[in-house]
């Protein structure tokens, strides 16, 4: 089969057609006449290979895009060697667009395009051709594939897909500074002709900018473009295909270029001289005026720092830069005084904070201006000579005593007289008053340093002509001390005296206190009252270090005999004049327990060791009260029972009271006193009962001890009569129980011939033994030591 194109629309197609026809002759082979090739095998047989001849003569077809003719566009022709021209061969076309876009004449094999094609949508079509016998529908040739390519024409202009563009470039840039690169695209075939070959040109924006025709890079075309003169530029760039030739298509885009700011302009004050009025009452640290220098630059390039460059203005005023408004704010550093200085001259300089060294050739980026400040006169309140007065006065001084003087003056030029007052809201008004004209402060009453050693008052001053203008000054008055308080002993607690104390033993060291204030320190001396007789129990030793020691003068104390002692002490201070005071200490006698160096009474030690809290003690006492209430209630109920009116004769209640008491020692007052048996006369006189506790002890007075000694000497008297007498007393005693009571008294007789071994009758002799060492053996031996000590003391007496 041959494919040919009868008409070539361009030289390229003519060349293709010529090559096709030349090559077709060499491939012209009948499809129905195969050639046989024989191959001799190893066994002697011959294998015949059948290779059919290819009867297709084929190549690519080309069709122009965008065909607008009235008739279908001829594409090419298919022809088979089997076709004899008698119409027995039928050609069939299949593939992309077969039957819709491309049609074939079944008899002649001519192919036509029925529609206008667009290469930008589809650049080629793949088709299949086949030759059939019209009568038998057998394939005369195998199916063959061929391609129809759409030939490009210049039907698409260049486009800028990302436009329009925005670009910036610094002002004052050098010539040829790159600004932006733009790129256009063309949908035509870049491999065929010049349809997609683009060149760039500038339509608008000259002479400020230029564009590279091949790359599309936009550059500055002028040097030193000034933003302050013109900031925004609009540049239009054109892209044209066909290499810019006549007939080519074109497209354009817009670029908005902005010049960015650089610091190429110094600050400038609009004028060189300024004036400002400031009253002398202006507050220190507050703004008094503003000044501003102009800068045509933007942002940080326009930041200005202000400063006062002359010493006269810098000492009294300060200036700071306000970031938002770029103004210089002038503030007051020191108070103004119209009477001293009426005007100030300030030389103010404004300098850029960010200087670009590239533009140093333009000069220094700063400017100066002069600000003249006029001070205004204002009526001011009086001014005190000092800011704080400190005065002093002695305590107990009579009312009207001078304390001190405050002074104030009118700072204005007219020097008006000043009047003084005390602040009526303060407590100091009760103690002080001030002279309105002179400012002299006096006391209104005597002051007591011990009540308040410092007084704070406020003095106010105003001009006589302008009483509304007030000024204040604090005054502190110190009350000086005089020796008007006697000293006294520091402690009010009882002093503990141990029963085992020895002569010369220090009971306690006391100190003194004095409400007065001594500049060189307090000096106290201690002594016992000279008008009182010598204390037999205690003495006092002045340690000469503001302390005194209480010393025991006797051996042994007994809290049963006397448990409290009072000791008056005279304390004298070292003031001028010297004062003295008498303090009476209470000394309590009690058995002591040693806990290191601390001496405690046994009762206190027991509670301390038991560890019972106050709540626990209250709970115990509450339980005891409840038990007692239960017992009383039980007894009351028993007594409330009704007894029978007639008592049986057999209900005879007998009560036998047996006394089997061995005695509890000398301190047991409930035990039987054997002395009464030995001395019936004393028993008759005292008439003690066992159920009544004696009201006086034998050692209460010397007479009792004498009677006890006399009873020891009357051993020879008979006790029998005494026992009978006691028995009669028991029978007639109306205070006894209402039932029979049997009391048994036994008497052993006059004594043994061998004598008594009891120490009661042994003549007392003074022992040379010192029993004080028994105190160190613990509480168990203290009673023994006290017994021996009392016997020895009685013998000595």
Coordinates of N, CA and C in Angstrom, one line a residue, residues 276-376:
X276 N 9.8 80.7 74.5 CA 8.9 79.9 75.4 C 8.7 80.6 76.7
X277 N 7.5 80.6 77.2 CA 7.2 81.2 78.5 C 6.9 80.1 79.5
X278 N 7.6 80.1 80.7 CA 7.5 79.1 81.7 C 7.3 79.8 83.0
X279 N 6.2 79.6 83.8 CA 6.1 80.2 85.1 C 7.1 79.6 86.1
X280 N 7.4 80.3 87.1 CA 8.4 79.8 88.1 C 7.8 78.7 89.0
X281 N 6.5 78.6 88.9 CA 5.8 77.5 89.7 C 5.8 76.2 89.0
X282 N 6.4 76.1 87.8 CA 6.4 74.9 87.1 C 7.1 73.8 87.9
X283 N 6.5 72.6 87.9 CA 7.0 71.4 88.7 C 8.2 70.8 88.0
X284 N 9.1 70.4 88.8 CA 10.3 69.7 88.4 C 10.0 68.4 87.8
X285 N 10.5 68.1 86.6 CA 10.3 66.8 86.0 C 9.1 66.8 85.0
X286 N 8.3 67.9 85.0 CA 7.2 68.0 84.1 C 7.6 68.7 82.8
X287 N 7.0 68.4 81.6 CA 7.2 69.1 80.4 C 6.8 70.5 80.4
X288 N 7.6 71.4 79.8 CA 7.3 72.8 79.7 C 7.1 73.3 78.3
X289 N 7.5 72.5 77.3 CA 7.4 73.0 75.9 C 7.9 71.9 75.0
X290 N 7.7 72.1 73.6 CA 8.1 71.2 72.6 C 8.8 71.9 71.4
X291 N 9.6 71.2 70.7 CA 10.3 71.8 69.6 C 10.5 70.6 68.6
X292 N 10.4 70.9 67.2 CA 10.5 69.8 66.3 C 11.3 70.2 65.0
X293 N 12.1 69.3 64.6 CA 12.9 69.5 63.4 C 12.3 68.5 62.3
X294 N 12.2 69.0 61.0 CA 11.6 68.2 60.0 C 12.7 67.4 59.2
X295 N 12.2 66.2 58.8 CA 13.1 65.3 58.0 C 12.2 64.7 57.0
X296 N 12.6 64.8 55.7 CA 11.9 64.3 54.6 C 11.9 62.8 54.4
X297 N 12.8 62.2 55.1 CA 12.9 60.7 55.0 C 11.8 60.1 55.8
X298 N 11.8 58.7 55.7 CA 10.7 58.0 56.4 C 11.3 57.0 57.4
X299 N 10.4 56.5 58.3 CA 10.8 55.4 59.2 C 12.0 55.8 60.1
X300 N 12.9 54.8 60.2 CA 14.1 55.0 61.1 C 15.0 56.0 60.5
X301 N 14.9 56.3 59.2 CA 15.8 57.3 58.6 C 15.4 58.7 59.0
X302 N 14.2 58.8 59.6 CA 13.8 60.2 60.0 C 13.8 60.3 61.5
X303 N 14.3 59.3 62.3 CA 14.4 59.4 63.7 C 15.4 60.5 64.1
X304 N 15.1 61.3 65.1 CA 15.9 62.4 65.4 C 16.2 62.4 66.9
X305 N 17.4 62.6 67.3 CA 17.8 62.7 68.7 C 18.1 64.2 69.0
X306 N 17.4 64.7 70.1 CA 17.5 66.1 70.5 C 18.4 66.2 71.7
X307 N 19.2 67.2 71.8 CA 20.1 67.5 72.9 C 20.3 68.9 73.1
X308 N 20.6 69.3 74.4 CA 20.9 70.7 74.7 C 22.4 70.8 74.8
X309 N 23.0 71.6 74.0 CA 24.5 71.6 73.8 C 25.2 72.7 74.6
X310 N 24.4 73.6 75.2 CA 25.0 74.6 76.1 C 24.8 74.3 77.5
X311 N 25.8 74.6 78.4 CA 25.7 74.3 79.8 C 24.6 75.0 80.6
X312 N 24.4 76.3 80.2 CA 23.4 77.1 80.9 C 22.0 76.4 80.8
X313 N 21.6 75.9 79.6 CA 20.4 75.3 79.5 C 20.3 73.9 80.0
X314 N 21.5 73.1 79.8 CA 21.5 71.7 80.2 C 21.4 71.6 81.8
X315 N 21.9 72.5 82.5 CA 21.8 72.4 84.0 C 20.4 72.6 84.5
X316 N 19.6 73.3 83.8 CA 18.2 73.6 84.4 C 17.1 72.8 83.6
X317 N 17.4 72.5 82.3 CA 16.4 71.9 81.5 C 16.9 70.6 80.9
X318 N 16.0 69.7 80.5 CA 16.4 68.5 79.7 C 15.4 68.4 78.6
X319 N 15.9 67.6 77.6 CA 15.1 67.4 76.4 C 15.1 65.9 76.0
X320 N 14.0 65.4 75.6 CA 13.9 64.0 75.2 C 13.1 63.9 73.9
X321 N 13.3 62.8 73.1 CA 12.7 62.6 71.8 C 11.4 61.8 72.0
X322 N 10.3 62.3 71.4 CA 9.1 61.5 71.3 C 9.0 60.7 70.0
X323 N 9.0 59.4 70.1 CA 9.2 58.5 69.0 C 8.0 58.7 67.9
X324 N 6.8 58.8 68.3 CA 5.7 58.9 67.4 C 5.7 60.2 66.6
X325 N 5.8 61.3 67.3 CA 5.7 62.6 66.7 C 7.0 63.2 66.3
X326 N 8.1 62.5 66.7 CA 9.5 63.0 66.5 C 9.7 64.5 66.9
X327 N 9.1 64.8 68.1 CA 9.3 66.1 68.7 C 10.2 66.0 69.8
X328 N 10.9 67.1 70.1 CA 11.7 67.3 71.3 C 11.0 67.9 72.4
X329 N 10.8 67.1 73.5 CA 10.0 67.6 74.7 C 11.0 68.2 75.7
X330 N 10.8 69.4 76.0 CA 11.6 70.1 77.0 C 11.0 70.0 78.4
X331 N 11.8 69.6 79.4 CA 11.3 69.4 80.8 C 12.2 70.2 81.7
X332 N 11.7 70.4 82.9 CA 12.4 71.2 83.9 C 13.1 70.2 84.9
X333 N 14.4 70.5 85.1 CA 15.3 69.7 85.9 C 15.4 70.3 87.3
X334 N 15.4 71.6 87.4 CA 15.5 72.3 88.7 C 14.4 73.4 88.9
X335 N 14.0 73.7 90.1 CA 13.0 74.7 90.3 C 13.5 76.1 89.8
X336 N 12.5 76.8 89.2 CA 12.8 78.1 88.7 C 12.5 79.2 89.8
X337 N 13.2 80.2 89.7 CA 13.1 81.3 90.7 C 13.2 82.6 89.9
X338 N 12.0 83.3 89.8 CA 12.0 84.5 89.1 C 12.9 85.6 89.7
X339 N 12.9 85.6 91.0 CA 13.8 86.6 91.7 C 15.2 86.4 91.4
X340 N 15.7 85.2 91.1 CA 17.1 84.9 90.9 C 17.5 85.0 89.4
X341 N 16.7 84.4 88.5 CA 17.0 84.4 87.1 C 15.7 84.4 86.3
X342 N 15.6 85.4 85.4 CA 14.4 85.7 84.7 C 14.3 85.1 83.3
X343 N 15.4 84.5 82.7 CA 15.4 84.0 81.4 C 16.5 83.0 81.2
X344 N 16.3 82.1 80.3 CA 17.4 81.1 79.9 C 17.4 80.9 78.4
X345 N 18.6 80.7 77.9 CA 18.8 80.4 76.5 C 19.3 79.0 76.3
X346 N 18.6 78.3 75.4 CA 18.9 76.9 75.2 C 19.3 76.7 73.7
X347 N 20.5 76.1 73.5 CA 20.9 75.7 72.1 C 20.6 74.2 71.9
X348 N 19.6 74.0 71.0 CA 19.1 72.6 70.8 C 19.6 72.1 69.5
X349 N 20.1 70.9 69.5 CA 20.6 70.2 68.3 C 19.8 68.9 68.0
X350 N 19.4 68.8 66.7 CA 18.7 67.6 66.3 C 19.6 66.8 65.3
X351 N 19.8 65.5 65.6 CA 20.7 64.7 64.8 C 20.0 63.4 64.5
X352 N 20.2 62.9 63.2 CA 19.7 61.6 62.8 C 20.4 60.5 63.6
X353 N 19.6 59.5 64.0 CA 20.2 58.4 64.7 C 20.7 57.3 63.8
X354 N 20.2 57.2 62.6 CA 20.7 56.2 61.6 C 21.3 56.9 60.4
X355 N 22.5 57.0 60.4 CA 23.2 57.7 59.3 C 23.8 56.7 58.3
X356 N 23.5 56.9 57.0 CA 24.0 56.1 55.9 C 25.4 56.6 55.4
X357 N 26.5 55.9 55.6 CA 27.8 56.5 55.2 C 27.9 56.7 53.7
X358 N 27.0 56.1 52.9 CA 27.1 56.4 51.5 C 26.8 57.8 51.1
X359 N 26.1 58.5 52.0 CA 25.7 59.9 51.7 C 26.4 60.9 52.6
X360 N 27.5 60.5 53.1 CA 28.3 61.4 53.9 C 28.7 62.6 53.1
X361 N 28.9 62.5 51.8 CA 29.3 63.6 51.0 C 28.3 64.7 51.0
X362 N 27.0 64.4 51.4 CA 26.0 65.5 51.5 C 26.1 66.4 52.6
X363 N 27.0 66.1 53.6 CA 27.2 66.9 54.8 C 26.7 66.2 56.1
X364 N 26.8 66.9 57.2 CA 26.4 66.4 58.5 C 24.9 66.3 58.6
X365 N 24.4 65.2 59.1 CA 22.9 65.0 59.2 C 22.4 65.5 60.5
X366 N 22.5 66.8 60.8 CA 22.1 67.5 62.0 C 21.8 68.9 61.8
X367 N 21.1 69.6 62.7 CA 20.8 71.0 62.6 C 20.6 71.5 64.0
X368 N 20.7 72.8 64.2 CA 20.6 73.4 65.5 C 19.6 74.6 65.5
X369 N 19.1 74.9 66.7 CA 18.1 76.0 66.8 C 18.3 76.6 68.2
X370 N 17.9 77.8 68.4 CA 18.0 78.5 69.7 C 16.6 78.7 70.3
X371 N 16.4 78.2 71.6 CA 15.2 78.4 72.3 C 15.4 79.3 73.6
X372 N 14.7 80.4 73.6 CA 14.8 81.3 74.7 C 13.6 81.1 75.6
X373 N 13.8 80.8 76.9 CA 12.8 80.6 77.8 C 12.7 81.8 78.8
X374 N 11.5 82.4 78.9 CA 11.3 83.5 79.8 C 10.5 82.9 81.0
X375 N 11.1 83.3 82.2 CA 10.5 82.8 83.5 C 9.5 83.8 84.0
X376 N 8.3 83.3 84.3 CA 7.2 84.2 84.7 C 7.1 84.2 86.2

